[in-house]
Amino acid sequence: MDARTVARFSLAGIRLVNGVAALLTPRVMARRLGADPGQPALVYVLRMFGVRTVVIGAQLLCPTDADELDRVLRTGTLLHASDALAAACAGRNGLLPCRMATAATAISTVNVALTLVARGRPCRPPEGTPS
């Protein structure tokens, strides 16, 4: 198995584990983040995160063709980069405990790296987009 395939399946596994955990055990996830698990809005948001994460994980396991896989990986790069930025900002602003913000930022940054390795080439603009 080549590095691109290993990165793709590793990323799918990370997404599925984290997504299922957020979807099925949002209160446990809230506690691990240092938040109050009794907040209904937080439970709702964690479940939404879980659904999103499971869907993007599953997309990596069954793409229909190379173009779809590339699109899924490009979208994943954007999603994980925004997740990393959000986690870092939450830690900086005191919305998450420092340790949890650091962990969340690190996980999302690793996910960005995995999407780039799985793509196997630098990001490029879509066809027809001026450079």
PDB file of C-alpha atoms in Angstrom:
ATOM      1  CA  MET A   1       0.000   0.000   0.000  1.00  0.00           C
ATOM      2  CA  ASP A   2       1.417   3.420  -0.933  1.00  0.00           C
ATOM      3  CA  ALA A   3       1.634   6.477   1.360  1.00  0.00           C
ATOM      4  CA  ARG A   4      -1.379   8.151  -0.268  1.00  0.00           C
ATOM      5  CA  THR A   5      -3.610   5.156   0.437  1.00  0.00           C
ATOM      6  CA  VAL A   6      -2.330   4.775   4.008  1.00  0.00           C
ATOM      7  CA  ALA A   7      -2.990   8.487   4.632  1.00  0.00           C
ATOM      8  CA  ARG A   8      -6.478   8.215   3.142  1.00  0.00           C
ATOM      9  CA  PHE A   9      -7.484   5.209   5.252  1.00  0.00           C
ATOM     10  CA  SER A  10      -5.866   6.671   8.381  1.00  0.00           C
ATOM     11  CA  LEU A  11      -7.848   9.865   7.909  1.00  0.00           C
ATOM     12  CA  ALA A  12     -11.049   7.891   7.320  1.00  0.00           C
ATOM     13  CA  GLY A  13     -10.439   5.970  10.558  1.00  0.00           C
ATOM     14  CA  ILE A  14      -9.792   9.125  12.578  1.00  0.00           C
ATOM     15  CA  ARG A  15     -12.915  10.764  11.153  1.00  0.00           C
ATOM     16  CA  LEU A  16     -15.116   7.744  11.801  1.00  0.00           C
ATOM     17  CA  VAL A  17     -13.902   7.198  15.374  1.00  0.00           C
ATOM     18  CA  ASN A  18     -14.239  10.872  16.332  1.00  0.00           C
ATOM     19  CA  GLY A  19     -17.538  11.255  14.483  1.00  0.00           C
ATOM     20  CA  VAL A  20     -19.165   8.194  16.014  1.00  0.00           C
ATOM     21  CA  ALA A  21     -17.947   9.235  19.479  1.00  0.00           C
ATOM     22  CA  ALA A  22     -19.412  12.734  19.098  1.00  0.00           C
ATOM     23  CA  LEU A  23     -22.643  11.361  17.656  1.00  0.00           C
ATOM     24  CA  LEU A  24     -23.255   8.607  20.207  1.00  0.00           C
ATOM     25  CA  THR A  25     -21.573   9.985  23.348  1.00  0.00           C
ATOM     26  CA  PRO A  26     -21.712  13.794  23.101  1.00  0.00           C
ATOM     27  CA  ARG A  27     -21.787  14.253  26.892  1.00  0.00           C
ATOM     28  CA  VAL A  28     -18.586  12.238  27.284  1.00  0.00           C
ATOM     29  CA  MET A  29     -16.984  14.332  24.539  1.00  0.00           C
ATOM     30  CA  ALA A  30     -18.154  17.543  26.257  1.00  0.00           C
ATOM     31  CA  ARG A  31     -16.544  16.430  29.533  1.00  0.00           C
ATOM     32  CA  ARG A  32     -13.309  15.593  27.724  1.00  0.00           C
ATOM     33  CA  LEU A  33     -13.342  19.103  26.259  1.00  0.00           C
ATOM     34  CA  GLY A  34     -13.751  20.558  29.745  1.00  0.00           C
ATOM     35  CA  ALA A  35     -17.285  21.790  29.030  1.00  0.00           C
ATOM     36  CA  ASP A  36     -20.541  21.325  30.928  1.00  0.00           C
ATOM     37  CA  PRO A  37     -22.140  18.161  29.473  1.00  0.00           C
ATOM     38  CA  GLY A  38     -25.538  19.296  30.767  1.00  0.00           C
ATOM     39  CA  GLN A  39     -25.824  22.055  28.154  1.00  0.00           C
ATOM     40  CA  PRO A  40     -28.384  20.883  25.563  1.00  0.00           C
ATOM     41  CA  ALA A  41     -27.002  23.229  22.899  1.00  0.00           C
ATOM     42  CA  LEU A  42     -23.521  21.740  23.259  1.00  0.00           C
ATOM     43  CA  VAL A  43     -24.885  18.203  22.968  1.00  0.00           C
ATOM     44  CA  TYR A  44     -26.708  19.247  19.780  1.00  0.00           C
ATOM     45  CA  VAL A  45     -23.594  20.865  18.278  1.00  0.00           C
ATOM     46  CA  LEU A  46     -21.445  17.836  19.099  1.00  0.00           C
ATOM     47  CA  ARG A  47     -23.970  15.552  17.414  1.00  0.00           C
ATOM     48  CA  MET A  48     -23.954  17.796  14.312  1.00  0.00           C
ATOM     49  CA  PHE A  49     -20.139  17.623  14.322  1.00  0.00           C
ATOM     50  CA  GLY A  50     -20.429  13.845  14.631  1.00  0.00           C
ATOM     51  CA  VAL A  51     -22.724  13.496  11.641  1.00  0.00           C
ATOM     52  CA  ARG A  52     -20.504  15.720   9.494  1.00  0.00           C
ATOM     53  CA  THR A  53     -17.396  13.833  10.517  1.00  0.00           C
ATOM     54  CA  VAL A  54     -18.900  10.386   9.878  1.00  0.00           C
ATOM     55  CA  VAL A  55     -20.096  11.461   6.421  1.00  0.00           C
ATOM     56  CA  ILE A  56     -16.720  12.867   5.356  1.00  0.00           C
ATOM     57  CA  GLY A  57     -15.004   9.770   6.755  1.00  0.00           C
ATOM     58  CA  ALA A  58     -17.284   7.443   4.814  1.00  0.00           C
ATOM     59  CA  GLN A  59     -16.703   9.426   1.608  1.00  0.00           C
ATOM     60  CA  LEU A  60     -13.028   8.475   1.785  1.00  0.00           C
ATOM     61  CA  LEU A  61     -13.837   4.780   1.885  1.00  0.00           C
ATOM     62  CA  CYS A  62     -16.064   4.595  -1.185  1.00  0.00           C
ATOM     63  CA  PRO A  63     -15.298   7.274  -3.790  1.00  0.00           C
ATOM     64  CA  THR A  64     -16.757   6.596  -7.232  1.00  0.00           C
ATOM     65  CA  ASP A  65     -13.714   7.856  -9.152  1.00  0.00           C
ATOM     66  CA  ALA A  66     -10.414   9.746  -8.839  1.00  0.00           C
ATOM     67  CA  ASP A  67     -12.042  13.153  -9.413  1.00  0.00           C
ATOM     68  CA  GLU A  68     -14.530  12.594  -6.590  1.00  0.00           C
ATOM     69  CA  LEU A  69     -11.758  11.439  -4.259  1.00  0.00           C
ATOM     70  CA  ASP A  70      -9.746  14.567  -5.091  1.00  0.00           C
ATOM     71  CA  ARG A  71     -12.808  16.759  -4.404  1.00  0.00           C
ATOM     72  CA  VAL A  72     -13.452  15.011  -1.077  1.00  0.00           C
ATOM     73  CA  LEU A  73      -9.807  15.472  -0.046  1.00  0.00           C
ATOM     74  CA  ARG A  74      -9.761  19.155  -1.062  1.00  0.00           C
ATOM     75  CA  THR A  75     -12.950  19.755   0.924  1.00  0.00           C
ATOM     76  CA  GLY A  76     -11.458  17.886   3.878  1.00  0.00           C
ATOM     77  CA  THR A  77      -8.376  20.090   3.822  1.00  0.00           C
ATOM     78  CA  LEU A  78     -10.573  23.171   4.139  1.00  0.00           C
ATOM     79  CA  LEU A  79     -12.755  21.637   6.873  1.00  0.00           C
ATOM     80  CA  HIS A  80      -9.834  20.450   8.981  1.00  0.00           C
ATOM     81  CA  ALA A  81      -7.936  23.727   8.571  1.00  0.00           C
ATOM     82  CA  SER A  82     -11.010  25.642   9.779  1.00  0.00           C
ATOM     83  CA  ASP A  83     -11.399  23.166  12.676  1.00  0.00           C
ATOM     84  CA  ALA A  84      -7.750  23.733  13.669  1.00  0.00           C
ATOM     85  CA  LEU A  85      -8.168  27.506  13.525  1.00  0.00           C
ATOM     86  CA  ALA A  86     -11.406  27.358  15.541  1.00  0.00           C
ATOM     87  CA  ALA A  87      -9.786  25.181  18.220  1.00  0.00           C
ATOM     88  CA  ALA A  88      -6.748  27.460  18.462  1.00  0.00           C
ATOM     89  CA  CYS A  89      -8.974  30.544  18.748  1.00  0.00           C
ATOM     90  CA  ALA A  90     -11.156  28.850  21.367  1.00  0.00           C
ATOM     91  CA  GLY A  91      -8.065  28.120  23.444  1.00  0.00           C
ATOM     92  CA  ARG A  92      -6.658  31.608  23.009  1.00  0.00           C
ATOM     93  CA  ASN A  93      -9.969  33.193  24.025  1.00  0.00           C
ATOM     94  CA  GLY A  94     -10.421  30.912  27.029  1.00  0.00           C
ATOM     95  CA  LEU A  95     -13.435  29.107  25.572  1.00  0.00           C
ATOM     96  CA  LEU A  96     -11.635  25.754  25.863  1.00  0.00           C
ATOM     97  CA  PRO A  97      -9.066  24.736  28.463  1.00  0.00           C
ATOM     98  CA  CYS A  98      -5.546  25.129  27.058  1.00  0.00           C
ATOM     99  CA  ARG A  99      -4.804  21.389  27.097  1.00  0.00           C
ATOM    100  CA  MET A 100      -7.970  20.507  25.184  1.00  0.00           C
ATOM    101  CA  ALA A 101      -7.572  23.363  22.708  1.00  0.00           C
ATOM    102  CA  THR A 102      -4.012  22.212  22.028  1.00  0.00           C
ATOM    103  CA  ALA A 103      -5.152  18.608  21.507  1.00  0.00           C
ATOM    104  CA  ALA A 104      -8.027  19.618  19.208  1.00  0.00           C
ATOM    105  CA  THR A 105      -5.738  21.910  17.208  1.00  0.00           C
ATOM    106  CA  ALA A 106      -3.131  19.154  16.886  1.00  0.00           C
ATOM    107  CA  ILE A 107      -5.669  16.535  15.762  1.00  0.00           C
ATOM    108  CA  SER A 108      -7.105  18.845  13.116  1.00  0.00           C
ATOM    109  CA  THR A 109      -3.614  19.821  11.935  1.00  0.00           C
ATOM    110  CA  VAL A 110      -2.685  16.139  11.555  1.00  0.00           C
ATOM    111  CA  ASN A 111      -5.898  15.682   9.578  1.00  0.00           C
ATOM    112  CA  VAL A 112      -4.883  18.542   7.257  1.00  0.00           C
ATOM    113  CA  ALA A 113      -1.499  16.878   6.716  1.00  0.00           C
ATOM    114  CA  LEU A 114      -3.174  13.533   5.985  1.00  0.00           C
ATOM    115  CA  THR A 115      -5.440  15.120   3.362  1.00  0.00           C
ATOM    116  CA  LEU A 116      -2.415  16.672   1.666  1.00  0.00           C
ATOM    117  CA  VAL A 117      -0.461  13.393   1.707  1.00  0.00           C
ATOM    118  CA  ALA A 118      -3.500  11.491   0.412  1.00  0.00           C
ATOM    119  CA  ARG A 119      -3.802  13.943  -2.473  1.00  0.00           C
ATOM    120  CA  GLY A 120      -0.177  13.393  -3.353  1.00  0.00           C
ATOM    121  CA  ARG A 121       0.279  16.797  -4.950  1.00  0.00           C
ATOM    122  CA  PRO A 122       0.035  20.461  -4.050  1.00  0.00           C
ATOM    123  CA  CYS A 123      -3.369  22.118  -3.916  1.00  0.00           C
ATOM    124  CA  ARG A 124      -4.386  23.562  -7.244  1.00  0.00           C
ATOM    125  CA  PRO A 125      -7.298  25.785  -8.229  1.00  0.00           C
ATOM    126  CA  PRO A 126     -10.251  24.141  -9.996  1.00  0.00           C
ATOM    127  CA  GLU A 127     -10.124  23.997 -13.797  1.00  0.00           C
ATOM    128  CA  GLY A 128     -10.951  27.318 -15.425  1.00  0.00           C
ATOM    129  CA  THR A 129      -9.994  29.349 -12.327  1.00  0.00           C
ATOM    130  CA  PRO A 130      -7.376  32.024 -13.029  1.00  0.00           C
ATOM    131  CA  SER A 131      -4.126  31.448 -11.125  1.00  0.00           C
TER     132      SER A 131
END
